Amino acid sequence: EAAVTQSPRNKVAVTGGKVTLSCNQTNNHNNMYWYRQDTGHGLRLIHYSYGAGSTEKGDIPDGYKASRPSQENFSLILELATPSQTSVYFCASGEGGREQYFGPGTRLTVL
Amino acid sequence: QQQVRQSSQSLTVWEGETAILNCSYENSAFDYFPWYQQFPGEGPALLIAIRSVSDKKEDGRFTIFFNKREKNLSLHIKDSQPGDSATYFCAASEGTNAYKVIFGKGTHLHVLP
């Protein structure tokens, strides 16, 4: 049974549109993360959260917002999507910063 | 500036050989080094990890060799199998900022039958 799930798995959006990527975890972990993965760049941290109600900026937060309404849910929001945000997005959960458990990813294409 | 560097983007070995994936880092405060394995279409998953107090960690066919003085480490995959073909990420974190893991760019391993 998958402990970190993401929706949608694939998304096509138009430039300037709003996109919300959702993540749910059943690990009961305090920490949750959003990464994007691009060829040649590996995994880059966008936002993270220590718990419900908290969000922190990662290494590449520009153009993204995050929301953590509960222990289980962490969303990534693109208010005005741009083609440069075309990527594969991964959500992860973890405790104590050691092992992180990743979801299956969301492939986002912004046209 | 890359804090965690993987020396090869791609590595090809024959089935049965030992694959060696190299990684180096810059921050001497890093004290935990996980390796993640990622198959196409999936998220990364923890494969094996080592703490800086150790110089070797073994788990089945997978071994990490760690050199604190040189600030580098390597993942050895013994008796490589085609099913080991995947992307491998070296990563690092430090105790005071343990929530934040720094990933390398990954090495894509091809194991030929």
Short mmCIF file of C-alpha atoms in Angstrom, two decimals:
data_model
loop_
_atom_site.label_atom_id
_atom_site.label_comp_id
_atom_site.label_asym_id
_atom_site.label_seq_id
_atom_site.Cartn_x
_atom_site.Cartn_y
_atom_site.Cartn_z
CA GLU A 1 0.00 0.00 0.00
CA ALA A 2 1.58 3.26 -1.21
CA ALA A 3 2.38 5.60 1.66
CA VAL A 4 2.91 8.72 -0.46
CA THR A 5 0.48 9.39 -3.26
CA GLN A 6 0.34 12.25 -5.73
CA SER A 7 -2.40 13.60 -7.95
CA PRO A 8 -2.72 14.11 -10.76
CA ARG A 9 -0.08 11.82 -12.25
CA ASN A 10 -0.06 13.79 -15.48
CA LYS A 11 -1.15 17.35 -16.15
CA VAL A 12 -1.17 19.60 -19.18
CA ALA A 13 -1.65 23.28 -18.39
CA VAL A 14 -1.66 26.50 -20.37
CA THR A 15 0.73 29.36 -19.82
CA GLY A 16 -0.69 31.75 -17.25
CA GLY A 17 -3.04 29.19 -15.78
CA LYS A 18 -3.15 28.03 -12.18
CA VAL A 19 -1.96 24.54 -11.34
CA THR A 20 -2.29 22.69 -8.05
CA LEU A 21 -0.38 19.49 -7.39
CA SER A 22 -1.53 17.43 -4.43
CA CYS A 23 0.31 15.03 -2.16
CA ASN A 24 -0.98 12.76 0.57
CA GLN A 25 1.08 10.67 3.01
CA THR A 26 0.01 7.99 5.46
CA ASN A 27 3.43 7.70 7.15
CA ASN A 28 2.48 10.21 9.85
CA HIS A 29 5.72 12.06 9.12
CA ASN A 30 6.11 15.65 10.21
CA ASN A 31 8.28 16.69 7.26
CA MET A 32 7.09 16.88 3.69
CA TYR A 33 8.90 18.08 0.59
CA TRP A 34 8.33 19.11 -3.00
CA TYR A 35 11.08 18.54 -5.57
CA ARG A 36 11.31 18.92 -9.28
CA GLN A 37 13.43 16.64 -11.43
CA ASP A 38 14.92 17.76 -14.71
CA THR A 39 17.52 16.10 -16.89
CA GLY A 40 20.94 17.35 -15.95
CA HIS A 41 19.76 18.86 -12.67
CA GLY A 42 18.78 15.93 -10.52
CA LEU A 43 16.34 16.65 -7.71
CA ARG A 44 15.89 20.24 -6.62
CA LEU A 45 13.99 21.27 -3.51
CA ILE A 46 11.15 23.75 -4.07
CA HIS A 47 9.33 23.93 -0.72
CA TYR A 48 9.16 21.88 2.44
CA SER A 49 7.13 21.75 5.62
CA TYR A 50 7.77 20.79 9.25
CA GLY A 51 4.13 20.12 9.99
CA ALA A 52 0.56 21.27 9.50
CA GLY A 53 0.38 25.01 8.89
CA SER A 54 4.09 25.43 8.12
CA THR A 55 5.80 25.95 4.78
CA GLU A 56 9.41 26.88 4.10
CA LYS A 57 11.24 27.91 0.94
CA GLY A 58 13.66 25.44 -0.54
CA ASP A 59 16.38 26.13 -3.08
CA ILE A 60 14.19 27.11 -6.05
CA PRO A 61 10.92 28.56 -4.66
CA ASP A 62 10.32 31.31 -7.22
CA GLY A 63 7.03 30.87 -9.05
CA TYR A 64 5.74 28.29 -6.56
CA LYS A 65 3.65 28.40 -3.40
CA ALA A 66 2.97 25.58 -0.98
CA SER A 67 0.20 24.74 1.44
CA ARG A 68 0.15 22.24 4.32
CA PRO A 69 -3.39 22.17 5.68
CA SER A 70 -2.94 18.92 7.61
CA GLN A 71 -0.33 16.38 8.64
CA GLU A 72 -1.26 14.22 5.66
CA ASN A 73 -1.58 16.75 2.84
CA PHE A 74 0.91 19.05 1.14
CA SER A 75 0.11 20.96 -2.04
CA LEU A 76 2.26 22.77 -4.56
CA ILE A 77 0.64 25.71 -6.31
CA LEU A 78 1.71 27.38 -9.52
CA GLU A 79 -0.34 30.59 -9.65
CA LEU A 80 0.81 31.58 -13.14
CA ALA A 81 2.30 28.56 -14.86
CA THR A 82 5.12 29.09 -17.35
CA PRO A 83 6.71 26.67 -19.88
CA SER A 84 9.91 26.67 -17.78
CA GLN A 85 7.91 24.88 -15.08
CA THR A 86 7.43 21.88 -17.32
CA SER A 87 9.01 19.09 -15.29
CA VAL A 88 8.41 16.01 -13.17
CA TYR A 89 7.43 16.88 -9.61
CA PHE A 90 7.99 14.62 -6.64
CA CYS A 91 6.54 14.85 -3.19
CA ALA A 92 8.27 13.14 -0.27
CA SER A 93 7.75 12.68 3.44
CA GLY A 94 10.33 12.05 6.12
CA GLU A 95 11.14 12.20 9.79
CA GLY A 96 14.32 13.65 11.26
CA GLY A 97 15.63 14.50 7.82
CA ARG A 98 17.08 11.09 7.19
CA GLU A 99 15.21 8.69 4.94
CA GLN A 100 12.69 10.33 2.65
CA TYR A 101 9.81 8.43 1.11
CA PHE A 102 8.90 9.61 -2.35
CA GLY A 103 5.64 9.54 -4.25
CA PRO A 104 5.38 8.32 -7.85
CA GLY A 105 5.67 11.79 -9.36
CA THR A 106 3.53 14.14 -11.43
CA ARG A 107 4.51 14.94 -14.99
CA LEU A 108 3.54 18.55 -15.70
CA THR A 109 3.58 20.06 -19.18
CA VAL A 110 2.94 23.78 -19.56
CA LEU A 111 2.10 24.79 -23.11
CA GLN B 1 27.97 25.49 -6.81
CA GLN B 2 27.30 21.80 -6.46
CA GLN B 3 27.55 20.57 -2.91
CA VAL B 4 27.20 16.91 -3.90
CA ARG B 5 28.83 15.87 -7.14
CA GLN B 6 28.50 12.59 -8.98
CA SER B 7 31.37 12.09 -11.36
CA SER B 8 29.52 10.22 -14.09
CA GLN B 9 26.16 10.96 -15.69
CA SER B 10 26.10 7.49 -17.15
CA LEU B 11 27.82 4.17 -16.56
CA THR B 12 27.57 0.92 -18.51
CA VAL B 13 28.73 -2.46 -17.20
CA TRP B 14 28.19 -6.09 -18.20
CA GLU B 15 26.08 -8.44 -16.15
CA GLY B 16 28.17 -9.99 -13.38
CA GLU B 17 30.64 -7.10 -13.15
CA THR B 18 31.00 -4.72 -10.22
CA ALA B 19 29.59 -1.28 -10.94
CA ILE B 20 31.29 1.57 -9.11
CA LEU B 21 29.48 4.88 -8.77
CA ASN B 22 31.47 7.79 -7.38
CA CYS B 23 30.37 10.80 -5.38
CA SER B 24 32.13 13.72 -3.71
CA TYR B 25 30.93 16.51 -1.46
CA GLU B 26 32.05 19.92 -0.28
CA ASN B 27 30.50 20.52 3.13
CA SER B 28 32.58 18.83 5.82
CA ALA B 29 29.58 19.12 8.18
CA PHE B 30 27.64 16.52 6.20
CA ASP B 31 27.28 13.42 8.36
CA TYR B 32 24.71 11.23 6.64
CA PHE B 33 24.98 9.95 3.09
CA PRO B 34 22.09 8.02 1.55
CA TRP B 35 22.01 6.55 -1.92
CA TYR B 36 18.66 6.50 -3.67
CA GLN B 37 17.69 4.24 -6.56
CA GLN B 38 15.16 5.36 -9.14
CA PHE B 39 13.53 3.27 -11.86
CA PRO B 40 11.85 4.94 -14.83
CA GLY B 41 8.38 6.23 -14.01
CA GLU B 42 8.89 5.88 -10.27
CA GLY B 43 10.03 8.04 -7.41
CA PRO B 44 13.47 7.52 -5.85
CA ALA B 45 13.73 4.99 -3.04
CA LEU B 46 16.40 4.67 -0.37
CA LEU B 47 18.86 1.92 -1.26
CA ILE B 48 21.57 2.15 1.40
CA ALA B 49 23.02 4.86 3.63
CA ILE B 50 26.14 5.50 5.69
CA ARG B 51 27.01 7.83 8.55
CA SER B 52 30.29 9.69 8.59
CA VAL B 53 31.55 7.75 11.63
CA SER B 54 31.81 4.63 9.43
CA ASP B 55 34.02 3.94 6.46
CA LYS B 56 32.03 1.06 5.02
CA LYS B 57 28.43 -0.06 4.90
CA GLU B 58 27.34 -3.29 3.28
CA ASP B 59 23.88 -4.57 2.41
CA GLY B 60 23.82 -7.64 0.22
CA ARG B 61 25.38 -6.80 -3.14
CA PHE B 62 25.54 -3.08 -2.33
CA THR B 63 28.47 -1.52 -0.45
CA ILE B 64 29.31 2.08 0.33
CA PHE B 65 32.96 3.01 0.83
CA PHE B 66 33.40 6.35 2.60
CA ASN B 67 36.52 8.51 2.86
CA LYS B 68 35.95 11.41 5.22
CA ARG B 69 39.37 12.94 4.74
CA GLU B 70 39.01 13.06 0.96
CA LYS B 71 35.31 13.94 1.16
CA ASN B 72 34.26 11.26 -1.24
CA LEU B 73 32.32 8.02 -1.27
CA SER B 74 31.45 5.31 -3.72
CA LEU B 75 28.66 2.81 -4.19
CA HIS B 76 29.78 -0.64 -5.33
CA ILE B 77 27.21 -2.96 -6.86
CA LYS B 78 28.65 -6.45 -6.94
CA ASP B 79 27.50 -9.02 -9.51
CA SER B 80 25.45 -6.40 -11.37
CA GLN B 81 22.17 -7.57 -12.84
CA PRO B 82 20.07 -6.07 -15.66
CA GLY B 83 17.44 -5.33 -13.00
CA ASP B 84 19.93 -2.96 -11.37
CA SER B 85 19.66 -0.66 -14.38
CA ALA B 86 18.38 2.57 -12.85
CA THR B 87 19.43 6.07 -11.87
CA TYR B 88 21.37 6.31 -8.61
CA PHE B 89 21.45 9.49 -6.57
CA CYS B 90 24.10 10.21 -4.00
CA ALA B 91 22.83 12.55 -1.28
CA ALA B 92 24.01 14.18 1.93
CA SER B 93 22.67 15.94 4.99
CA GLU B 94 24.04 17.36 8.24
CA GLY B 95 22.77 16.89 11.75
CA THR B 96 21.78 20.50 12.44
CA ASN B 97 19.84 20.73 9.17
CA ALA B 98 18.89 17.11 8.91
CA TYR B 99 15.56 17.93 7.30
CA LYS B 100 17.34 19.16 4.17
CA VAL B 101 18.92 16.56 1.96
CA ILE B 102 21.22 17.68 -0.86
CA PHE B 103 21.06 15.42 -3.91
CA GLY B 104 23.63 14.88 -6.61
CA LYS B 105 22.52 14.96 -10.24
CA GLY B 106 22.42 11.19 -10.50
CA THR B 107 24.24 8.46 -12.40
CA HIS B 108 22.31 6.37 -14.88
CA LEU B 109 23.52 2.78 -14.70
CA HIS B 110 23.04 0.41 -17.63
CA VAL B 111 23.72 -3.26 -16.99
CA LEU B 112 24.01 -5.20 -20.22
CA PRO B 113 23.07 -8.90 -20.31
#
